[in-house]
C-alpha cells in the first residue's frame, strides 16, 4: 500500500527566508511520481511541481524545488525567498505508474509567512 | 485558458434535500475526479471517470452519485445530504491515470453548507 507522511502540521517563516516542507513516502512500486500542491484559503488546489522516481535531477519550477532522496523515500519541497502570498496549505502526493494508480495525498502542512 | 470550472462556488442546501454540483473542463482530459475535503484535511477521493468508465471508491457512501454525460462535464449528486456532508467538493482532471506526468488539475471547488 502507498502512504504519504507530512510531519509538520504548521510552520511559521519570516518573509524572504527559504523554507523546507517535509514529505516522506512509502510504496512498493518501482515507478512512481511525486507531486506538491498548494491550497490557498480560497480552496483551489494548485499544482506546483512533479518528480518522477527515475528522474536523476531534482525538479525545479521557479522558486520551488524538490529535494528528492530516493533511498530515504523523501521528497521535500523547498521554497526559496518566501513571499506573503506563499501562505497556504501544502500537500505532498504520490501516484504509481500503473493504469490503476490514483494520486494519494498527505495530511498537509499549513505554512504561514510573517512580514 | 484551458481550465476546470466548478459551479456554484458556494451551495447551501437543507438537510435531506438533493443537490447537484457541476464541473466542466476545457482541457479535453480523459479522467475526471470528485473529491470531498473537510476542514484542514487532505482531499478524499469519492470516485472518478476514465472516459465513460465509472470507478467508485470502496468507502464512498451510496448517498453520493455521479454522472458524466460527455467528456467536458461531470456532475456530483448528493441524494439526501446530511450535516456530515458539509465540505468542500473538488473536481479534478488528468490526461491519464498512472504513467509519467499524470498530475491532476483542480477546479476552485464548491463549498457545500447543509442546514
Short mmCIF file of C-alpha atoms in Angstrom, two decimals:
data_model
loop_
_atom_site.label_atom_id
_atom_site.label_comp_id
_atom_site.label_asym_id
_atom_site.label_seq_id
_atom_site.Cartn_x
_atom_site.Cartn_y
_atom_site.Cartn_z
CA UNK A 1 0.00 0.00 0.00
CA UNK A 2 1.10 3.55 -0.66
CA UNK A 3 1.40 6.13 2.08
CA UNK A 4 2.42 9.78 2.28
CA UNK A 5 3.51 11.34 5.57
CA UNK A 6 3.82 15.05 6.29
CA UNK A 7 5.00 15.52 9.86
CA UNK A 8 4.69 19.32 10.08
CA UNK A 9 1.08 20.34 10.68
CA UNK A 10 2.05 24.03 10.70
CA UNK A 11 5.06 26.24 10.10
CA UNK A 12 5.84 29.92 10.54
CA UNK A 13 8.57 31.50 8.42
CA UNK A 14 9.84 35.05 8.08
CA UNK A 15 9.29 36.68 4.69
CA UNK A 16 12.22 36.27 2.27
CA UNK A 17 13.60 33.26 4.10
CA UNK A 18 13.80 29.83 2.50
CA UNK A 19 11.53 27.12 3.84
CA UNK A 20 11.57 23.32 3.58
CA UNK A 21 8.37 21.31 3.85
CA UNK A 22 8.94 17.67 4.70
CA UNK A 23 7.40 14.70 2.93
CA UNK A 24 8.18 11.02 3.24
CA UNK A 25 6.50 8.24 1.36
CA UNK A 26 6.18 4.51 1.29
CA UNK A 27 5.46 2.40 -1.74
CA UNK A 28 6.29 -0.98 -3.17
CA UNK A 29 6.06 0.35 -6.73
CA UNK A 30 9.31 0.65 -8.66
CA UNK A 31 7.99 3.52 -10.74
CA UNK A 32 6.05 6.39 -9.26
CA UNK A 33 5.60 10.12 -9.33
CA UNK A 34 5.65 12.67 -6.53
CA UNK A 35 3.71 15.94 -6.56
CA UNK A 36 3.31 19.03 -4.48
CA UNK A 37 0.13 21.08 -4.44
CA UNK A 38 -0.62 24.45 -2.84
CA UNK A 39 -4.07 25.23 -1.47
CA UNK A 40 -4.71 28.88 -0.53
CA UNK A 41 -7.62 29.82 1.69
CA UNK A 42 -9.76 30.22 -1.45
CA UNK A 43 -9.75 26.42 -1.74
CA UNK A 44 -8.28 25.76 -5.18
CA UNK A 45 -5.55 23.13 -5.36
CA UNK A 46 -2.66 24.47 -7.41
CA UNK A 47 -0.13 22.08 -8.92
CA UNK A 48 3.42 23.19 -8.08
CA UNK A 49 5.98 20.58 -9.05
CA UNK A 50 6.46 16.97 -10.16
CA UNK A 51 9.30 14.47 -9.62
CA UNK A 52 9.48 11.09 -11.33
CA UNK A 53 11.10 8.24 -9.44
CA UNK A 54 13.62 7.68 -12.24
CA UNK A 55 14.47 11.33 -12.72
CA UNK A 56 18.11 11.83 -11.85
CA UNK A 57 17.85 15.57 -11.41
CA UNK A 58 15.81 17.23 -8.70
CA UNK A 59 12.81 19.02 -10.15
CA UNK A 60 12.73 22.81 -10.09
CA UNK A 61 9.97 25.27 -11.01
CA UNK A 62 10.86 28.90 -10.36
CA UNK A 63 11.17 29.39 -6.59
CA UNK A 64 10.11 25.79 -5.95
CA UNK A 65 12.49 22.86 -5.91
CA UNK A 66 12.02 19.29 -4.83
CA UNK A 67 14.77 17.70 -2.74
CA UNK A 68 14.33 14.08 -3.81
CA UNK A 69 16.20 11.45 -1.81
CA UNK A 70 15.06 8.11 -3.16
CA UNK A 71 16.93 5.91 -0.69
CA UNK A 72 15.37 7.79 2.21
CA UNK A 73 11.99 7.92 0.46
CA UNK A 74 11.72 11.62 0.99
CA UNK A 75 10.54 14.37 -1.33
CA UNK A 76 10.83 17.66 0.49
CA UNK A 77 9.62 20.90 -1.08
CA UNK A 78 11.95 23.87 -0.84
CA UNK A 79 10.57 27.37 -1.37
CA UNK A 80 13.28 29.98 -1.81
CA UNK A 81 12.79 33.64 -0.85
CA UNK A 82 9.34 33.14 0.65
CA UNK A 83 6.62 35.71 -0.02
CA UNK A 84 3.44 36.62 1.85
CA UNK A 85 1.44 35.00 -0.94
CA UNK A 86 3.06 31.67 -0.12
CA UNK A 87 0.90 31.39 2.99
CA UNK A 88 -1.28 28.37 2.28
CA UNK A 89 -1.78 24.67 2.91
CA UNK A 90 0.72 22.47 1.08
CA UNK A 91 0.03 18.85 0.17
CA UNK A 92 2.53 16.22 -0.88
CA UNK A 93 1.08 13.50 -3.11
CA UNK A 94 2.14 10.34 -4.90
CA UNK A 95 0.95 8.19 -7.76
CA UNK A 96 2.18 4.91 -9.17
CA UNK A 97 2.67 4.34 -12.88
CA UNK A 98 0.16 1.53 -13.32
CA UNK A 99 -3.14 2.26 -15.03
CA UNK A 100 -4.97 1.66 -11.76
CA UNK A 101 -2.91 4.18 -9.82
CA UNK A 102 -4.54 7.24 -8.40
CA UNK A 103 -2.98 10.12 -6.53
CA UNK A 104 -2.89 9.84 -2.75
CA UNK A 105 -2.34 12.90 -0.59
CA UNK A 106 -0.54 13.54 2.66
CA UNK A 107 -2.25 15.32 5.53
CA UNK A 108 -0.78 18.69 4.58
CA UNK A 109 1.35 21.42 6.14
CA UNK A 110 -0.05 24.88 6.82
CA UNK A 111 2.61 27.45 6.01
CA UNK A 112 2.32 30.98 7.36
CA UNK A 113 4.70 33.71 6.19
CA UNK A 114 5.39 36.54 8.65
CA UNK A 115 6.05 40.04 7.24
CA UNK B 1 -7.12 29.45 -21.00
CA UNK B 2 -7.78 25.76 -20.53
CA UNK B 3 -9.26 25.15 -17.14
CA UNK B 4 -11.51 23.28 -14.75
CA UNK B 5 -14.68 25.13 -13.79
CA UNK B 6 -16.98 24.36 -10.89
CA UNK B 7 -20.41 25.80 -10.29
CA UNK B 8 -21.62 27.05 -7.99
CA UNK B 9 -18.70 28.13 -5.80
CA UNK B 10 -20.96 28.12 -2.74
CA UNK B 11 -24.03 25.95 -2.30
CA UNK B 12 -26.43 25.92 0.60
CA UNK B 13 -28.94 23.10 0.90
CA UNK B 14 -31.28 21.76 3.51
CA UNK B 15 -30.88 18.52 5.35
CA UNK B 16 -32.21 15.75 3.09
CA UNK B 17 -32.75 17.96 0.03
CA UNK B 18 -30.98 16.62 -3.08
CA UNK B 19 -28.24 18.78 -4.50
CA UNK B 20 -26.15 18.64 -7.68
CA UNK B 21 -22.69 20.10 -8.12
CA UNK B 22 -21.26 20.59 -11.57
CA UNK B 23 -17.80 20.53 -13.10
CA UNK B 24 -16.65 21.26 -16.61
CA UNK B 25 -13.24 21.19 -18.23
CA UNK B 26 -11.69 22.59 -21.38
CA UNK B 27 -8.52 20.52 -21.08
CA UNK B 28 -10.00 17.57 -23.01
CA UNK B 29 -8.68 15.24 -20.33
CA UNK B 30 -9.81 11.62 -20.19
CA UNK B 31 -10.15 11.39 -16.44
CA UNK B 32 -12.37 13.39 -14.10
CA UNK B 33 -12.38 13.04 -10.33
CA UNK B 34 -14.55 14.15 -7.44
CA UNK B 35 -13.01 14.73 -4.02
CA UNK B 36 -14.51 15.63 -0.68
CA UNK B 37 -12.37 17.80 1.57
CA UNK B 38 -13.23 18.66 5.13
CA UNK B 39 -11.53 21.42 7.06
CA UNK B 40 -7.73 21.01 7.45
CA UNK B 41 -7.81 17.52 5.96
CA UNK B 42 -6.46 16.03 2.76
CA UNK B 43 -8.86 15.62 -0.14
CA UNK B 44 -10.68 12.28 -0.08
CA UNK B 45 -11.38 10.67 -3.43
CA UNK B 46 -15.04 9.78 -3.91
CA UNK B 47 -14.95 8.42 -7.48
CA UNK B 48 -13.52 9.00 -10.89
CA UNK B 49 -14.39 8.53 -14.54
CA UNK B 50 -11.93 7.29 -17.11
CA UNK B 51 -13.79 8.33 -20.24
CA UNK B 52 -17.20 6.75 -19.60
CA UNK B 53 -15.96 4.12 -17.17
CA UNK B 54 -17.12 4.92 -13.66
CA UNK B 55 -14.97 3.90 -10.69
CA UNK B 56 -16.34 4.18 -7.18
CA UNK B 57 -14.08 4.18 -4.14
CA UNK B 58 -14.99 1.38 -1.75
CA UNK B 59 -15.83 3.70 1.14
CA UNK B 60 -17.87 6.24 -0.81
CA UNK B 61 -21.40 6.31 0.64
CA UNK B 62 -24.30 5.33 -1.62
CA UNK B 63 -25.69 8.81 -0.98
CA UNK B 64 -23.15 10.11 -3.50
CA UNK B 65 -23.68 9.52 -7.21
CA UNK B 66 -22.02 10.89 -10.31
CA UNK B 67 -22.80 11.41 -13.98
CA UNK B 68 -20.55 12.19 -16.91
CA UNK B 69 -22.72 12.91 -19.95
CA UNK B 70 -19.76 13.87 -22.14
CA UNK B 71 -16.01 14.49 -22.00
CA UNK B 72 -16.38 18.03 -20.75
CA UNK B 73 -18.92 17.72 -17.96
CA UNK B 74 -19.21 15.76 -14.75
CA UNK B 75 -21.82 16.06 -12.01
CA UNK B 76 -21.88 15.10 -8.36
CA UNK B 77 -25.33 14.27 -6.98
CA UNK B 78 -25.91 14.06 -3.25
CA UNK B 79 -29.26 12.38 -2.86
CA UNK B 80 -30.01 13.15 0.77
CA UNK B 81 -27.39 15.47 2.26
CA UNK B 82 -26.66 15.11 5.93
CA UNK B 83 -24.88 17.53 8.22
CA UNK B 84 -21.74 15.43 7.86
CA UNK B 85 -21.69 16.06 4.11
CA UNK B 86 -20.88 19.74 4.59
CA UNK B 87 -17.46 20.11 2.99
CA UNK B 88 -15.52 21.47 0.07
CA UNK B 89 -16.05 19.39 -3.06
CA UNK B 90 -13.20 19.48 -5.53
CA UNK B 91 -13.33 18.39 -9.14
CA UNK B 92 -10.08 17.46 -10.87
CA UNK B 93 -8.97 16.18 -14.25
CA UNK B 94 -5.94 14.37 -15.58
CA UNK B 95 -4.90 13.27 -19.01
CA UNK B 96 -4.40 9.68 -17.90
CA UNK B 97 -4.24 7.60 -14.75
CA UNK B 98 -0.78 6.40 -13.86
CA UNK B 99 2.25 6.93 -16.03
CA UNK B 100 4.51 9.92 -16.04
CA UNK B 101 3.26 13.45 -15.56
CA UNK B 102 -0.25 12.39 -14.63
CA UNK B 103 -0.73 15.45 -12.48
CA UNK B 104 -4.28 16.42 -11.68
CA UNK B 105 -5.67 19.86 -12.38
CA UNK B 106 -8.23 21.08 -9.91
CA UNK B 107 -11.18 23.38 -10.11
CA UNK B 108 -11.80 26.09 -7.50
CA UNK B 109 -14.15 23.85 -5.53
CA UNK B 110 -17.74 24.13 -4.32
CA UNK B 111 -18.23 24.74 -0.64
CA UNK B 112 -21.39 22.95 0.47
CA UNK B 113 -23.30 24.01 3.56
CA UNK B 114 -26.10 21.80 4.91
CA UNK B 115 -28.67 23.48 7.15
#
